[in-house]
XYZ file of C-alpha atoms in Angstrom:
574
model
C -140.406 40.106 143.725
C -138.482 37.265 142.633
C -140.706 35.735 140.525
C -141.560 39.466 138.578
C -138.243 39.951 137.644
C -138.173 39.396 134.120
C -135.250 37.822 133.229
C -133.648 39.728 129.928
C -130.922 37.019 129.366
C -134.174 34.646 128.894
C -136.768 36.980 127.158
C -134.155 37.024 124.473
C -133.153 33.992 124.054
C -134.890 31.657 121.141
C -137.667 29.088 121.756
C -135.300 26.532 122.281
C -133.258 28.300 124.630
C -136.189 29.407 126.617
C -136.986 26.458 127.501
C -134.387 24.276 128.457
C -132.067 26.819 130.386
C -133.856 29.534 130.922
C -136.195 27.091 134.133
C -132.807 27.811 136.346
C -132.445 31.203 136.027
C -136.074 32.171 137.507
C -135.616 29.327 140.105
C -132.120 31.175 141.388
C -132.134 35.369 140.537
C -128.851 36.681 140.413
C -128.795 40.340 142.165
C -127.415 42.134 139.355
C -130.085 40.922 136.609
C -132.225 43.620 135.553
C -135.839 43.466 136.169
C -138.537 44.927 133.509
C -140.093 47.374 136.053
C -136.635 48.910 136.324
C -135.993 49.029 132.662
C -139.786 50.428 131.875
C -139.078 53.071 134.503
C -137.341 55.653 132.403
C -137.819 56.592 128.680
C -134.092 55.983 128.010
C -134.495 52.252 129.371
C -137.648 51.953 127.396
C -135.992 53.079 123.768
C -133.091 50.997 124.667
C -135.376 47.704 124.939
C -137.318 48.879 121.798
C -134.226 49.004 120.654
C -133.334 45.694 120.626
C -136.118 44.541 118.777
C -134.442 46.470 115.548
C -131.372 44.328 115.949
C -132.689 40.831 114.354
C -132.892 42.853 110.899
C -131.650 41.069 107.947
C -128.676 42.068 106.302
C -129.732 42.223 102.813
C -126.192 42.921 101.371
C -124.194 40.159 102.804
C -124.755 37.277 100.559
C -123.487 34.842 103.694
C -126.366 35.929 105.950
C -128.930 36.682 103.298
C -129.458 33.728 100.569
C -127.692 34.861 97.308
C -125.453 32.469 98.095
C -128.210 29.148 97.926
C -129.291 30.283 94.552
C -128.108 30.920 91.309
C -126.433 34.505 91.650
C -123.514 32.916 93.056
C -120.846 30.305 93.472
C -119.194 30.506 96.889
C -115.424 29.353 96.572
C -115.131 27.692 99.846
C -116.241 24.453 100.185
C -116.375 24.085 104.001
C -119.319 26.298 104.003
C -122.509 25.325 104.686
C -123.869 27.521 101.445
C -122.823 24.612 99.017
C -124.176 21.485 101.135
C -127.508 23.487 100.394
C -126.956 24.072 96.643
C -126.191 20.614 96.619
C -129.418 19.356 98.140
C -127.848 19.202 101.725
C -130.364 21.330 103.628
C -131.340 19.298 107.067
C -133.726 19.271 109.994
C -131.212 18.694 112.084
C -128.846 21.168 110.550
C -131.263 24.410 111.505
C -129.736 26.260 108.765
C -130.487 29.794 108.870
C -134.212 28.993 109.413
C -134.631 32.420 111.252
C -137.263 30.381 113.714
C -135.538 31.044 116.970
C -134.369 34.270 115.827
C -137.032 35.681 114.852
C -139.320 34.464 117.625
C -136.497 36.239 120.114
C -137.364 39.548 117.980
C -141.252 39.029 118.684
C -141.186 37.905 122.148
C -139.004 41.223 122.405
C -141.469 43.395 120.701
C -144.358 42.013 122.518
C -142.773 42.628 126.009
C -142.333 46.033 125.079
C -146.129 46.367 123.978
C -147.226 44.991 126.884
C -144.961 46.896 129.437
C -144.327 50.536 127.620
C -147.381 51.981 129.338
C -145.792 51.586 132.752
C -143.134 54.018 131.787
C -143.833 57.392 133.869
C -140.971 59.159 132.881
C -142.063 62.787 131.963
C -140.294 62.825 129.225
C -142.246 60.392 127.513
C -145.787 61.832 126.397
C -148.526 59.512 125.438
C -148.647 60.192 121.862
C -144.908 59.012 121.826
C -145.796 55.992 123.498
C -148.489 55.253 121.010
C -145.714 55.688 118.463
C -143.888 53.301 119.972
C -146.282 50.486 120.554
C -146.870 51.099 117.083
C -143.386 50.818 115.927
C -143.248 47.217 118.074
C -146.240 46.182 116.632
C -144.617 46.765 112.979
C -141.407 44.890 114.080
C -143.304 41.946 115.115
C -145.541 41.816 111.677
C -142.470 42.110 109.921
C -140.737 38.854 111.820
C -143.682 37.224 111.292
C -143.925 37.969 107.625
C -139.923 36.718 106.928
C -141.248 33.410 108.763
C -144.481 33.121 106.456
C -141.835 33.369 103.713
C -139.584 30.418 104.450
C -142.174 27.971 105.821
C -145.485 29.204 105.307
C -148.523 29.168 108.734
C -147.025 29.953 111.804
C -147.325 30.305 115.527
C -148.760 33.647 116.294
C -147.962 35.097 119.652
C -149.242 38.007 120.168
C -148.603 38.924 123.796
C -145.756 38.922 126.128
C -144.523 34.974 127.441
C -144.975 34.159 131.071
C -141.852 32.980 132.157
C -143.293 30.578 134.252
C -145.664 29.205 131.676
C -144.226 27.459 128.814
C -147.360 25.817 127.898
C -147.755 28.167 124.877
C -144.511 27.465 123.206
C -144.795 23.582 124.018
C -148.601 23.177 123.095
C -149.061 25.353 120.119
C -149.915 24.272 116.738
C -149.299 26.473 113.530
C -151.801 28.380 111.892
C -152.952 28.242 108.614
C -151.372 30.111 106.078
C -154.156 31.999 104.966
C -155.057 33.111 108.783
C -151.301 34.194 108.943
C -150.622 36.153 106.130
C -154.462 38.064 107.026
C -153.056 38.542 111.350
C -149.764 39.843 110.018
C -151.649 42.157 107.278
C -153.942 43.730 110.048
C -151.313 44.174 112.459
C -149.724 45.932 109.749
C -152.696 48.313 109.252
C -153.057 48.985 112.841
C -150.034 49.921 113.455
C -149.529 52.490 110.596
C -152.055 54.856 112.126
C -149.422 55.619 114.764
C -146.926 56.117 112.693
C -145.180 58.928 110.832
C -145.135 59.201 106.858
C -141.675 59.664 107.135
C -138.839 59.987 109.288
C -136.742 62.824 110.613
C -133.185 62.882 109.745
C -132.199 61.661 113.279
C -134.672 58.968 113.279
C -133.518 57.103 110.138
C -134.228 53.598 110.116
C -137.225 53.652 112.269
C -140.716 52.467 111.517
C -143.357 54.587 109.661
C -146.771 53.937 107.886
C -145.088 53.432 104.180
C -143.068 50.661 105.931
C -145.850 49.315 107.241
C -147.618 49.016 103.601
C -144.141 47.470 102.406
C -143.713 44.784 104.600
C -147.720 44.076 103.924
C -146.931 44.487 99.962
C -144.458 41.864 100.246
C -145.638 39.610 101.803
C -149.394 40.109 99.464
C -147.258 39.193 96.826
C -145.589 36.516 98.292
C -149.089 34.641 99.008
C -150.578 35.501 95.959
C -147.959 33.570 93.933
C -148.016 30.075 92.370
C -146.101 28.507 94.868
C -149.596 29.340 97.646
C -152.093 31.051 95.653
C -153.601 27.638 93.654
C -155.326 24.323 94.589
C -152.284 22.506 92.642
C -149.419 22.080 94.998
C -146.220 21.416 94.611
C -146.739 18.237 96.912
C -149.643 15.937 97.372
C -149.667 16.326 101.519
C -149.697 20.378 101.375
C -152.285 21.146 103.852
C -153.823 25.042 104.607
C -151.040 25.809 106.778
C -149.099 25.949 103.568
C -150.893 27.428 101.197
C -154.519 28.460 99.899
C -156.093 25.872 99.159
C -157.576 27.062 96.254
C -156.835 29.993 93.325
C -157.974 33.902 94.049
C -157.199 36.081 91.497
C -157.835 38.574 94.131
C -155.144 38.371 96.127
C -152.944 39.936 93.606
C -154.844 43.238 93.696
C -154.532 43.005 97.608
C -150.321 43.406 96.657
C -151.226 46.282 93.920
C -153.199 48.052 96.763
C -150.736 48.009 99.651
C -148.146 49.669 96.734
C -150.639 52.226 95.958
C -150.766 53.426 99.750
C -147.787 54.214 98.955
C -147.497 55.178 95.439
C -150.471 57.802 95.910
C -151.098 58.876 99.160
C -147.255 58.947 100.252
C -145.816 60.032 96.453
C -144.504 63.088 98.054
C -142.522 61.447 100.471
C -141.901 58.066 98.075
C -140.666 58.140 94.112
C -138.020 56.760 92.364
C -135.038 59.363 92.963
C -134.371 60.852 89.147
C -132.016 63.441 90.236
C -128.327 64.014 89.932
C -127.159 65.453 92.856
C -123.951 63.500 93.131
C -122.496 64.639 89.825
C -122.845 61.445 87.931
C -124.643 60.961 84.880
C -127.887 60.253 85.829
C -128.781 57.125 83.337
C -124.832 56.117 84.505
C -123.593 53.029 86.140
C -122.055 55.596 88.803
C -125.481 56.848 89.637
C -127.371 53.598 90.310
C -123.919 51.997 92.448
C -123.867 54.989 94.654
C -127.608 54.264 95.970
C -125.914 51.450 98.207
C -122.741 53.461 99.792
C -122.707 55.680 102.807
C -120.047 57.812 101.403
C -122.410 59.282 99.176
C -126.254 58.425 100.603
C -128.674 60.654 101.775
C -131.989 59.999 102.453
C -134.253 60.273 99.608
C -137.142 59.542 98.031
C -136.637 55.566 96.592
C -135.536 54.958 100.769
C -138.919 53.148 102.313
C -136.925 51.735 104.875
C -132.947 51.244 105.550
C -130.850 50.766 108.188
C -127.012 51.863 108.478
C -124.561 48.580 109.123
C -121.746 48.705 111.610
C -118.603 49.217 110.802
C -117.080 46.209 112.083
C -114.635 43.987 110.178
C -114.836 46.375 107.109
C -117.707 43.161 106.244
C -118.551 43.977 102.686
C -115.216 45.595 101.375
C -112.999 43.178 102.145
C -114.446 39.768 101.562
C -116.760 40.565 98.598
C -113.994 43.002 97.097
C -111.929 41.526 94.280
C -108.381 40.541 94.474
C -107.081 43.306 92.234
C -108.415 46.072 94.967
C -106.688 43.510 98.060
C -109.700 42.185 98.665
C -111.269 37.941 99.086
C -113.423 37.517 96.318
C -116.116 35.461 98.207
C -118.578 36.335 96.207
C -118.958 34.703 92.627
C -121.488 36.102 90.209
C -122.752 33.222 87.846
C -122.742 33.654 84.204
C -126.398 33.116 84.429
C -127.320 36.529 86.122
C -124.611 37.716 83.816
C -126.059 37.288 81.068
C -129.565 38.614 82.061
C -128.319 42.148 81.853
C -129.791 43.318 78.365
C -127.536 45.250 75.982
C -128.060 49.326 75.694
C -130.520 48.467 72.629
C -132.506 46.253 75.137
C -131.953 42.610 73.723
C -130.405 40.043 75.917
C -126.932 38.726 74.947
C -128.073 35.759 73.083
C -130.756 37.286 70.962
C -129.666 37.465 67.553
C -128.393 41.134 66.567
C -127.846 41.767 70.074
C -124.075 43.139 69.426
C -122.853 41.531 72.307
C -119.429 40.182 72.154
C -118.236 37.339 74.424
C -114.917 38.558 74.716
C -115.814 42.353 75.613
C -118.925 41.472 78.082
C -119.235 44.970 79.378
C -119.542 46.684 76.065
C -122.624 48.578 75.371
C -124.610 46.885 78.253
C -127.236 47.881 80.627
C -125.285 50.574 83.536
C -126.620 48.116 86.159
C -124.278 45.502 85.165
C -120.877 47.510 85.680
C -122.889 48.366 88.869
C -123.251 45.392 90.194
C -121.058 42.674 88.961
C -116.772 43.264 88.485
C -116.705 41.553 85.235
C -113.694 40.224 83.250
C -111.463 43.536 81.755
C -114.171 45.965 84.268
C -111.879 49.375 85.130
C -113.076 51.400 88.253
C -112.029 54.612 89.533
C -108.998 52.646 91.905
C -109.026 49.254 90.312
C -109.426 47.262 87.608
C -110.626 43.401 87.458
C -108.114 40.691 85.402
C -109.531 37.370 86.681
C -107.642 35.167 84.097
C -104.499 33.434 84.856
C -101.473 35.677 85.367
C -103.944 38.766 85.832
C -103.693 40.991 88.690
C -107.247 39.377 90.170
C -106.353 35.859 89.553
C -106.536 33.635 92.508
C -107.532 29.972 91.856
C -109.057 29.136 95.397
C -111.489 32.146 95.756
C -112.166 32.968 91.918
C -114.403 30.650 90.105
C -116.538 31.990 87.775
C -114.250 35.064 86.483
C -116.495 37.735 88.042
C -116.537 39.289 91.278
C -119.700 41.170 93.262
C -119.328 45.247 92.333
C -122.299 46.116 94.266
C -121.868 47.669 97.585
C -118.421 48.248 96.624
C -116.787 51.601 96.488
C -114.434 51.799 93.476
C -112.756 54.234 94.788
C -111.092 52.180 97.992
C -108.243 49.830 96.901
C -106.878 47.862 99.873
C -103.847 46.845 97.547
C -102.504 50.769 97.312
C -101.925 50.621 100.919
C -105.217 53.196 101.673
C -106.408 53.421 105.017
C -108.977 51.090 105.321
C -112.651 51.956 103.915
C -114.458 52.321 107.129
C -117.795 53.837 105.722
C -121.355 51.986 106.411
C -123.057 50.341 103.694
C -126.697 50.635 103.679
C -129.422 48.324 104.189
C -132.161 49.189 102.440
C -134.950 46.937 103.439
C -137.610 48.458 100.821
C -136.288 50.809 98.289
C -138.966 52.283 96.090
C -138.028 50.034 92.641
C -139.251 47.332 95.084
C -142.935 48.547 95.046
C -143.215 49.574 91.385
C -141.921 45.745 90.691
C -144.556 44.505 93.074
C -147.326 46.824 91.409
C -146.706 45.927 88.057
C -146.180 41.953 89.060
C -149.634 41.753 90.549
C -151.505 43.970 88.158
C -150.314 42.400 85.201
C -151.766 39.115 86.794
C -154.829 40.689 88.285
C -155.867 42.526 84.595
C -152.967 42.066 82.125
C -150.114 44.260 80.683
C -151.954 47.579 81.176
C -150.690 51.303 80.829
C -149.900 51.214 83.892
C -148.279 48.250 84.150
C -145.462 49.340 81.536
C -145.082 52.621 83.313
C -144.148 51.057 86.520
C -141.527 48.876 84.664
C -140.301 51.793 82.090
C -140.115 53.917 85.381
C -137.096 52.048 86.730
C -135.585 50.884 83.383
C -135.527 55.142 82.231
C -134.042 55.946 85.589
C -130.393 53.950 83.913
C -131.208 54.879 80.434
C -132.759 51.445 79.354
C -135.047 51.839 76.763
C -139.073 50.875 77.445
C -140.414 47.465 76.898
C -141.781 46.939 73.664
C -145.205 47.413 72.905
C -148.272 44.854 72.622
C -146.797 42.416 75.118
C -149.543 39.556 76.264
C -149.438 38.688 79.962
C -147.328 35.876 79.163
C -144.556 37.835 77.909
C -144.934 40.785 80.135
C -144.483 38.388 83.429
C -141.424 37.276 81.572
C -140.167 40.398 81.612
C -141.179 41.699 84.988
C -139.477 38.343 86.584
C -136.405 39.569 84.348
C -136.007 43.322 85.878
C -136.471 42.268 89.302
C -133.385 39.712 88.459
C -131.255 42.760 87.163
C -132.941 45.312 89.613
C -132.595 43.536 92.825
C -129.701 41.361 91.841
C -127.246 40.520 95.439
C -130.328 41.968 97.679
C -132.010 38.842 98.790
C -134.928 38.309 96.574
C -134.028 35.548 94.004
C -133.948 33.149 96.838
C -137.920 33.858 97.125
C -138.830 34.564 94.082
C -137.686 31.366 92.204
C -140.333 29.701 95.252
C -142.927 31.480 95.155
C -143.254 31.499 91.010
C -142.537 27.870 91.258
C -139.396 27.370 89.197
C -136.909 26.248 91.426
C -136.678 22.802 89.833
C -136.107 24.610 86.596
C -133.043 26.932 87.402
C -132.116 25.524 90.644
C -130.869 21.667 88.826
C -127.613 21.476 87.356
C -124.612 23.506 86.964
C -123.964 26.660 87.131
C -121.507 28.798 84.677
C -118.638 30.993 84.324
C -115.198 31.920 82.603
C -112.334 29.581 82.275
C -110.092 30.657 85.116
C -107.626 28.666 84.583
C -106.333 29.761 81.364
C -104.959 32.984 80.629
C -106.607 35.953 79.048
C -105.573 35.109 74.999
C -105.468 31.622 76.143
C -109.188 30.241 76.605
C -110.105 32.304 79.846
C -113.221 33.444 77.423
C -114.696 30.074 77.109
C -117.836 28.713 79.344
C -117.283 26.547 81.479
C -119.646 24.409 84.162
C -118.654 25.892 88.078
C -118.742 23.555 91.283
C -120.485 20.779 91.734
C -124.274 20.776 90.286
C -127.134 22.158 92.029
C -130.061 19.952 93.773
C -133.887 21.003 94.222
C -136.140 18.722 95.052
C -139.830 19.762 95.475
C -139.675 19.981 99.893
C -137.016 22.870 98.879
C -139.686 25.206 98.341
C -140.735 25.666 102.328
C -138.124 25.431 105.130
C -138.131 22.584 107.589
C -138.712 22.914 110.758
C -135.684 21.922 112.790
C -135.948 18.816 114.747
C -135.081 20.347 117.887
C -138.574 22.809 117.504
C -140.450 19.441 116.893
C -139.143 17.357 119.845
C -139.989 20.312 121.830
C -143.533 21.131 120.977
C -145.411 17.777 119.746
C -148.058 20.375 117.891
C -145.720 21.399 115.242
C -146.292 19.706 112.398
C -143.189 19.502 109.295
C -143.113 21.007 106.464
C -144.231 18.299 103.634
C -141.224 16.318 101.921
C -139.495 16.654 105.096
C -138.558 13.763 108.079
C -140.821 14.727 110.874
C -137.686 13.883 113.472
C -134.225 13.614 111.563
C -130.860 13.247 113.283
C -129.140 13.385 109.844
C-alpha cells in the first residue's frame, strides 16, 4: 500500500520539483497524505481533483502575469521588475521567466491522473455518461496546456498518460517532438474530446469545458502554426530544426484555422455570435457597451463568451494597481502612445493620416469607443473619475506615471477608491475566447488562404459595426487587408494577451520590438508642454532567439534529451 499511495503534494508539483524532492516523500509516507484510491472513491473527491486542473489558467487581464507588459502596449513604472530586464533584452535560461514549463506540465500530469483514475470512481452519483464528460473535459485541459507551450517554444514533450512515481525515466529521457507532430497530437486530442462535450454550458457550470472550446483552443493554435514565424522553409535562424517549425510553406494550414472557426461559426451560431444587443442600457455602438463586456457587475453569459472564467476576489488585483491615481488607485499599467495611436478616428483614418481631424491636444475627440474603453487617456472623464496625468493634475504621480495614460479596461468607472467607497470587490472576467477572437482568426487565415473575400470583410465589419466603426474600404489587395486585420486585433484585443504572440508569429518583433517606446511629457504641466512626445524608459531589445522561449537551464541539466531553443546557451548560469 505504500508504494500506491499517490502522493498529491508530488503529482502537482513541476518537473523539476518532481524529481529532486519528491524521491523522499514515496520512500517515507506520512499517515495523513491522501492516497488517489481515496480521492477517486467519491464523485465529490473526483470533481475536486478535476478541479485542480482548471487552476493553472492564465489570467488574461493582469498584464504582470500575462505579457502586455514585455511588449509594446505598455511601460511598467517600476524598475525592479523583471518585465523591463525583458524589454531590455534581459530574458535568461537561468532566469525561468514565466516560461509556463513546470506549470503547465503540473496542469497535465494533473489532468492525465484524472483520465487515468476517474473510472475507478463508484460513487452512484456519478453515471457513466458524466464520467465520459469528464475525461473529456481533462482531455481538453491538457490540449490546451499543451497548446500555450507550443506557443512560447514550439515541439514539445507529449505525455499523455499518468507518471509513475517511481519511474522518472520519462521526464529524464525524453526528447521533444517536432513541431508539426505537436500542433497535429494537440489538434486530435482536441477533436476527441469535443464529442463528450456539451455545446454550451449551464448557468451553474460556467467556465467549464465544451465542444466550441475545444475548436477555440484548436483555432488558435491553427493559426499560430500557420504563421510566418513556423509556416515557411525561411527561418528566422539558420539552426531551426522541425521541432520548431515546418520546415517548409503550406498554404493549407491556414484553412485548417478558418475551419476550426467555422465549427463554431456554423454549427454552434446559435449558441456563439457577436452579442449586438443592449441590454445594459448603454448605447450599443458606445464606449460603455464594449467596457462592460469585461466587469462582473454587469456580465452575463452571452453569446461572444466561448470560454471565461470568474477571478477571485483577492487583493481587489485589477482595481487597485491598474486603476489611475485620480480614482486612489497605482497606475502600474502604462499604455504606450503606440497602441494609442492605433485607435482610428470615428471617420476611420488613423491619427496621422492626413484629414484625419485628430487633434494632439484633445486625443479622445471623435475617436473609435474602444479607446475611452480601454485606455484612461490625458483629460478622459468617467462616471466617478476623471484622468489629469500632467504635473499638478489630480493623477500626477512621477514614479508610477510615465507615459500620461493609464489602463481603462477592466476598470469600473464607477468605483473611486479616492471618495472613500467601500472597496470594489466584484470579479473581473477572464474570458479565454470571446467570439471577436474567432471572426479575427477566420478572416486572418482566409484572407491568406484565398484573399480579401466577402467574407473576409464581413468578419472584420462584424466587430468594427458592433462600436459604430465604419467598414473597411472597398477593393483592398491581400496586402492591405492583412494590414488591417493585424490592426483590429491590436485595438480589439488590446491588454488581453495577444500582442505578445502575434508580433512572433507574423515575424515583426525586430521591427516594433527595437527602440523606444512613447508617451506624454509628464513632467510638465497641462498648458506647459505635457502635450509633447516624448521617448519612455530605456529602449527595447529583440534579438532574433526572442521569438521562441528558452528552455530553462535547470529542465536541461535534468533531462540531457532536451534540446534549446536556437540563439539560446544550451547551459547558462547568467
Amino acid at each position: 500500500m505504500k508504494m500506491k499511495r499517490y502522493i498529491i503534494a508530488c503529482l502537482l508539483a513541476g518537473s523539476g520539483a518532481l524529481m529532486t524532492s519528491c524521491g523522499d516523500y514515496l520512500d517515507i509516507v506520512p499517515d495523513n497524505v491522501i492516497s488517489l484510491e481515496e480521492i477517486f472513491k467519491t464523485r465529490k473527491g473526483a470533481e475536486e481533483f478535476l478541479n485542480t486542473a482548471y487552476a493553472t489558467l492564465p489570467r488574461e487581464w493582469d498584464p504582470t502575469d500575462g505579457c502586455a507588459a514585455i511588449c509594446d502596449e505598455m511601460d511598467f513604472p517600476w524598475a525592479e521588475y523583471e518585465e523591463n530586464s525583458i524589454n531590455e533584452g534581459g530574458m535568461s535560461p537561468s532566469k525561468g521567466w514565466r516560461q509556463k514549463w513546470g506549470g503547465y506540465y503540473k496542469a497535465i500530469r494533473t489532468a492525465a491522473t484524472f483520465i487515468s483514475h476517474i473510472d475507478m470512481c463508484q460513487d452512484v452519483n456519478i453515471t457513466d455518461k458524466l464520467k465520459a464528460q469528464y475525461k473529456a473535459e481533462a482531455r481538453f485541459l491538457r490540449a490546451f496546456y499543451y497548446s500555450e507551450l507550443v506557443r512560447r517554444f514550439g515541439g514539445i514533450i507529449i505525455l499523455d498518460h499518468s507518471i509513475d512515481a517511481n519511474d522518472y525515466s520519462a521526464l529524464t529521457n525524453q526528447p521533444r517532438e517536432t513541431f508539426e507532430n505537436s500542433v497535429e497530437w494537440v489538434c486530435n486530442e482536441l477533436t476527441e474530446a469535443a464529442r463528450d462535450l456539451p455545446p454550451v454550458c449551464s448557468a451553474s457550470d460556467v467556465g467549464r469545458a465544451t465542444d466550441a472550446a475545444c475548436y477555440a483552443v484548436m483555432a488558435r493554435l491553427r493559426i499560430t502554426a500557420a504563421s510566418p514565424l513556423f509556416n515557411t522553409d525561411s527561418p528566422v535562424l539558420p539552426d531551426y530544426n522541425t521541432t520548431h517549425y515546418y520546415g517548409n510553406y503550406d498554404k493549407n494550414r491556414w484553412k485548417l484555422a478558418a475551419d476550426a472557426c467555422r465549427f463554431i461559426m456554423e454549427q454552434r451560431s446559435q449558441y456563439y455570435g457577436l452579442d449586438m444587443t443592449n441590454e445594459t442600457g448603454a448605447d450599443p455602438d458606445s464606449w460603455e457597451n464594449y467596457y462592460r463586456r469585461f466587469l462582473g457587475r454587469y456580465f452575463i453569459v452571452g453569446k461572444e463568451s466561448i470560454w471565461i472564467s470568474y477571478e477571485k476576489k483577492e487583493w481587489d488585483y485589477v482595481k487597485i494597481p491598474w486603476l489611475n491615481r485620480s480614482a486612489g488607485g497605482w497606475n502600474w499599467v502604462n499604455p504606450t502612445y503606440e497602441l494609442a495611436k492605433e485607435y482610428e478616428m470615428l471617420n476611420g483614418k488613423l491619427p496621422e493620416e492626413p484629414e484625419s481631424g485628430y487633434d494632439f491636444n484633445d486625443p479622445g475627440k471623435n475617436r473609435d469607443p474602444r479607446f475611452k474603453a480601454t485606455i484612461s487617456y490625458p483629460g478622459a472623464q468617467y462616471d466617478a473619475y476623471g484622468f489629469k496625468p500632467w504635473q499638478g493634475g489630480s493623477a500626477s504621480h512621477l514614479q508610477s506615471q510615465k507615459t500620461g495614460m493609464c489602463l481603462q479596461k477592466y476598470i469600473d468607472p464607477l468605483f473611486n477608491d479616492a471618495l472613500g467607497l467601500p472597496r470594489n470587490l466584484r470579479k473581473n472576467i477572464n474570458h479565454l475566447f470571446r467570439y471577436n477572437e474567432i471572426l479575427l482568426i477566420y478572416a486572418e487565415a482566409m484572407n491568406e488562404f484565398s484573399g480579401p473575400t466577402t467574407d473576409v470583410y464581413k468578419a472584420i465589419n462584424d466587430i468594427r459595426a458592433r462600436v459604430g466603426m465604419p467598414d473597411l474600404p472597398t477593393g483592398l489587395n491581400q496586402d492591405q487587408m492583412r494590414e488591417k486585420i493585424q490592426h483590429e486585433r491590436r485595438v480589439e484585443l488590446a491588454f488581453e494577451d495577444f500582442r505578445f504572440f502575434d508580433v512572433r508569429r507574423w515575424r515583426i518583433g525586430e521591427k516594433v520590438l527595437n527602440g523606444h517606446l512613447h508617451g506624454y511629457d509628464v513632467t510638465k504641466g497641462e498648458k506647459g508642454g505635457f502635450y509633447t512626445l516624448v521617448t519612455v524608459g530605456d529602449p527595447m531589445v529583440f534579438e532574433k532567439k526572442h521569438y521562441l522561449y528558452p528552455l530553462s537551464t535547470k529542465e536541461i541539466l535534468m533531462n540531457p534529451a532536451l534540446e534549446q531553443n536556437p540563439g539560446w546557451p544550451k547551459l547558462s548560469t547568467k
